[in-house]
Coordinates of C-alpha atoms in Angstrom, one line a residue:
M260 CA 69.7 -177.1 -11.0
T261 CA 71.0 -178.8 -14.2
Q262 CA 69.0 -179.2 -17.4
L263 CA 68.7 -183.0 -16.6
E264 CA 67.4 -182.3 -13.1
A265 CA 64.9 -179.8 -14.4
V266 CA 63.6 -182.2 -17.0
I267 CA 63.2 -185.0 -14.5
A268 CA 61.5 -182.7 -12.0
A269 CA 59.1 -181.5 -14.7
N270 CA 58.4 -185.1 -15.6
R271 CA 57.5 -186.0 -12.1
N272 CA 55.0 -183.2 -12.0
F273 CA 53.6 -184.2 -15.4
T274 CA 53.1 -188.0 -14.9
R275 CA 49.9 -189.3 -13.3
P276 CA 48.9 -192.9 -13.2
N277 CA 46.1 -193.7 -15.8
A278 CA 46.0 -190.1 -17.0
F279 CA 47.1 -190.9 -20.5
P280 CA 45.1 -193.7 -22.2
P281 CA 47.3 -196.0 -24.3
L282 CA 47.5 -195.2 -28.0
P283 CA 48.1 -197.6 -30.9
K284 CA 51.5 -197.4 -32.6
S285 CA 49.9 -196.7 -36.0
P286 CA 48.9 -193.1 -36.6
K287 CA 45.1 -192.5 -36.4
K288 CA 45.2 -190.4 -39.5
Q289 CA 47.5 -192.6 -41.5
L290 CA 49.9 -189.8 -42.3
A291 CA 53.6 -189.0 -41.8
I292 CA 55.1 -185.6 -41.5
F293 CA 58.7 -184.9 -42.4
T294 CA 59.7 -181.5 -41.1
C295 CA 62.5 -179.5 -39.5
M296 CA 63.8 -179.8 -36.0
D297 CA 63.4 -176.0 -35.4
T298 CA 62.2 -175.3 -31.9
R299 CA 59.6 -172.8 -33.1
L300 CA 57.6 -175.8 -34.5
V301 CA 57.3 -177.7 -31.3
D302 CA 53.7 -177.7 -30.0
F303 CA 52.8 -175.4 -32.9
L304 CA 53.0 -177.3 -36.3
E305 CA 50.8 -180.2 -35.3
P306 CA 48.0 -178.1 -33.8
A307 CA 48.2 -175.8 -36.8
M308 CA 47.4 -178.9 -38.9
G309 CA 44.5 -179.9 -36.6
L310 CA 46.5 -182.9 -35.3
K311 CA 46.7 -184.3 -31.8
R312 CA 48.9 -186.9 -30.0
G313 CA 48.7 -190.2 -31.9
D314 CA 47.4 -188.8 -35.2
A315 CA 50.6 -188.8 -37.2
K316 CA 54.2 -190.1 -37.4
V317 CA 56.5 -187.1 -37.2
I318 CA 60.1 -187.3 -38.5
K319 CA 62.4 -184.3 -38.0
N320 CA 65.9 -183.3 -38.9
A321 CA 67.8 -180.1 -39.5
G322 CA 66.1 -178.3 -42.4
N323 CA 63.8 -181.2 -43.4
T324 CA 66.5 -182.2 -45.9
I325 CA 67.4 -185.6 -47.4
V326 CA 71.1 -186.0 -47.9
D327 CA 71.1 -189.8 -48.5
P328 CA 68.1 -190.6 -50.8
M329 CA 68.4 -194.4 -50.4
S330 CA 69.6 -195.5 -47.0
G331 CA 69.2 -192.5 -44.8
S332 CA 67.1 -192.4 -41.6
V333 CA 64.3 -190.4 -43.2
I334 CA 63.8 -193.0 -46.0
R335 CA 64.0 -195.8 -43.4
S336 CA 61.5 -194.1 -41.2
L337 CA 59.0 -193.5 -44.0
V338 CA 59.3 -197.0 -45.3
A339 CA 58.7 -198.3 -41.8
G340 CA 55.7 -196.0 -41.4
I341 CA 54.2 -197.0 -44.8
F342 CA 54.8 -200.8 -44.6
M343 CA 54.5 -201.4 -40.8
L344 CA 52.3 -198.7 -39.4
G345 CA 49.7 -197.9 -42.1
V346 CA 51.0 -194.5 -43.3
E347 CA 49.1 -193.6 -46.5
E348 CA 50.2 -190.0 -47.1
V349 CA 53.4 -188.1 -46.5
F350 CA 53.6 -184.3 -45.8
V351 CA 57.0 -182.7 -46.3
I352 CA 56.9 -179.4 -44.4
G353 CA 59.6 -176.8 -44.6
H354 CA 59.3 -173.4 -42.9
R355 CA 60.1 -169.8 -43.6
D356 CA 63.2 -168.4 -42.0
C357 CA 64.9 -171.8 -41.8
G358 CA 68.4 -171.7 -40.3
M359 CA 69.7 -174.3 -42.8
A360 CA 69.0 -172.0 -45.7
E361 CA 72.3 -170.6 -46.8
L362 CA 74.1 -171.7 -43.7
D363 CA 77.9 -171.1 -44.0
A364 CA 79.6 -174.6 -44.0
E365 CA 83.0 -173.0 -43.5
S366 CA 81.8 -171.2 -40.4
V367 CA 80.4 -174.5 -39.1
K368 CA 83.7 -176.2 -39.8
R369 CA 85.6 -173.5 -37.9
D370 CA 83.2 -173.9 -34.9
M371 CA 83.7 -177.6 -35.0
V372 CA 87.5 -177.2 -35.0
N373 CA 87.3 -174.6 -32.2
R374 CA 85.4 -177.2 -30.1
G375 CA 88.1 -179.8 -30.6
I376 CA 87.0 -181.7 -33.7
S377 CA 90.1 -182.4 -35.8
P378 CA 89.9 -180.9 -39.3
D379 CA 91.3 -184.2 -40.7
I380 CA 88.4 -186.1 -39.1
I381 CA 85.9 -183.6 -40.7
D382 CA 87.6 -183.8 -44.1
T383 CA 87.8 -187.6 -44.0
H384 CA 84.3 -188.3 -42.9
V385 CA 82.4 -185.4 -44.5
P386 CA 84.5 -184.1 -47.4
D387 CA 81.5 -182.1 -48.6
L388 CA 80.3 -180.6 -45.4
K389 CA 77.7 -178.4 -47.2
Q390 CA 76.0 -181.4 -48.8
W391 CA 76.3 -183.4 -45.6
L392 CA 74.6 -180.7 -43.6
G393 CA 71.9 -180.4 -46.2
I394 CA 72.4 -176.6 -46.7
F395 CA 70.0 -175.1 -49.3
A396 CA 69.2 -171.7 -50.7
H397 CA 65.5 -171.4 -50.2
P398 CA 63.0 -173.4 -48.0
V399 CA 60.4 -173.6 -50.7
Q400 CA 62.9 -175.0 -53.2
N401 CA 64.1 -177.5 -50.6
V402 CA 60.5 -178.7 -50.1
E403 CA 60.1 -179.2 -53.8
R404 CA 63.5 -181.1 -54.0
V405 CA 62.6 -183.4 -51.1
V406 CA 59.2 -184.2 -52.5
E407 CA 60.9 -185.1 -55.8
I408 CA 63.4 -187.3 -54.0
L409 CA 60.7 -189.1 -52.2
R410 CA 58.4 -189.4 -55.2
N411 CA 61.3 -191.0 -57.2
N412 CA 62.5 -193.3 -54.5
P413 CA 62.0 -196.9 -55.5
L414 CA 61.2 -197.9 -51.9
I415 CA 58.2 -195.6 -51.7
P416 CA 55.0 -196.9 -53.4
K417 CA 53.7 -194.7 -56.2
D418 CA 50.2 -194.7 -54.7
V419 CA 51.4 -192.8 -51.6
P420 CA 50.7 -189.0 -52.1
I421 CA 53.7 -186.9 -51.2
H422 CA 52.6 -183.4 -50.3
G423 CA 54.9 -180.4 -49.9
L424 CA 54.0 -177.5 -47.7
I425 CA 55.7 -174.4 -46.2
F426 CA 54.9 -173.2 -42.7
C427 CA 55.3 -169.8 -41.2
P428 CA 56.7 -170.2 -37.7
N429 CA 55.5 -166.8 -36.6
E430 CA 51.8 -167.0 -37.6
G431 CA 51.1 -170.7 -38.1
R432 CA 50.1 -170.5 -41.7
L433 CA 50.6 -173.4 -44.1
D434 CA 50.9 -173.0 -47.9
V435 CA 50.8 -175.8 -50.4
V436 CA 54.0 -176.1 -52.4
V437 CA 53.2 -179.4 -54.0
N438 CA 49.8 -181.1 -54.1
G439 CA 50.7 -184.8 -53.8
Y440 CA 47.3 -185.9 -55.3
S441 CA 48.2 -184.2 -58.6
Q442 CA 51.9 -183.6 -58.1
E443 CA 51.2 -180.0 -59.1
S444 CA 53.7 -177.5 -57.9
F445 CA 52.6 -174.1 -56.5
A446 CA 56.1 -172.9 -55.5
A447 CA 56.2 -170.0 -58.0
H448 CA 53.3 -168.4 -56.2
I449 CA 54.9 -168.4 -52.8
L450 CA 58.6 -167.9 -53.3

C-alpha cells in the first residue's frame, strides 16, 4: 500500500457524518502560534499548551525562522490572522534539539545536487543557502531573533504581544524566553 492509499484509508475510517461540529475560522483564544514543523511537535505542542482544535492559528516552517521579514509567508499569515481573524497575541515557539540549528548548508547543497538539482539553479535562486534555509546556532537565540523581527515589523501592530518560548520535545515543558507583555528576555537563564 502506498502512503497516499494509507492516508485515504485512514481518512475513511476517521470521518463520520456530523461527528465534528463546525468551528469558526477565527481562533477561540485569539492567539497565533508560530513554531517549527518538527514531527515531534505534532499532537504534542498544542495539548502541552492547553489548546484544542479551533483554539489557535498555527503557522509552521523549518526551524520557526523568518528569512523574509517583510513579504514572507509567516508575516503574511500573521497579518491575516491579526486583521482578518481576531488574533490578539502571537507565540513564537522554538524547541530544543532543532534540526535547523547548525545545519550544514554545503551538505544540503550536495544532497540537492545528488538528487538532480543543478548547482547553477541553486546558486542563481538561493545564492546564500544558509540564510535561505534559516540556519541558526541555537534555538533560544533564534526565538529571540524572531520575536525581535516581528516586534519591529511595521505591519504588526505594537499592541499585539509577541511572546517567545522554547519547548522540550521529549518532556513537553515550555520555558519563557521573551515575555511579550513586558518584552523582557529570559534567554540567559535557559541557554
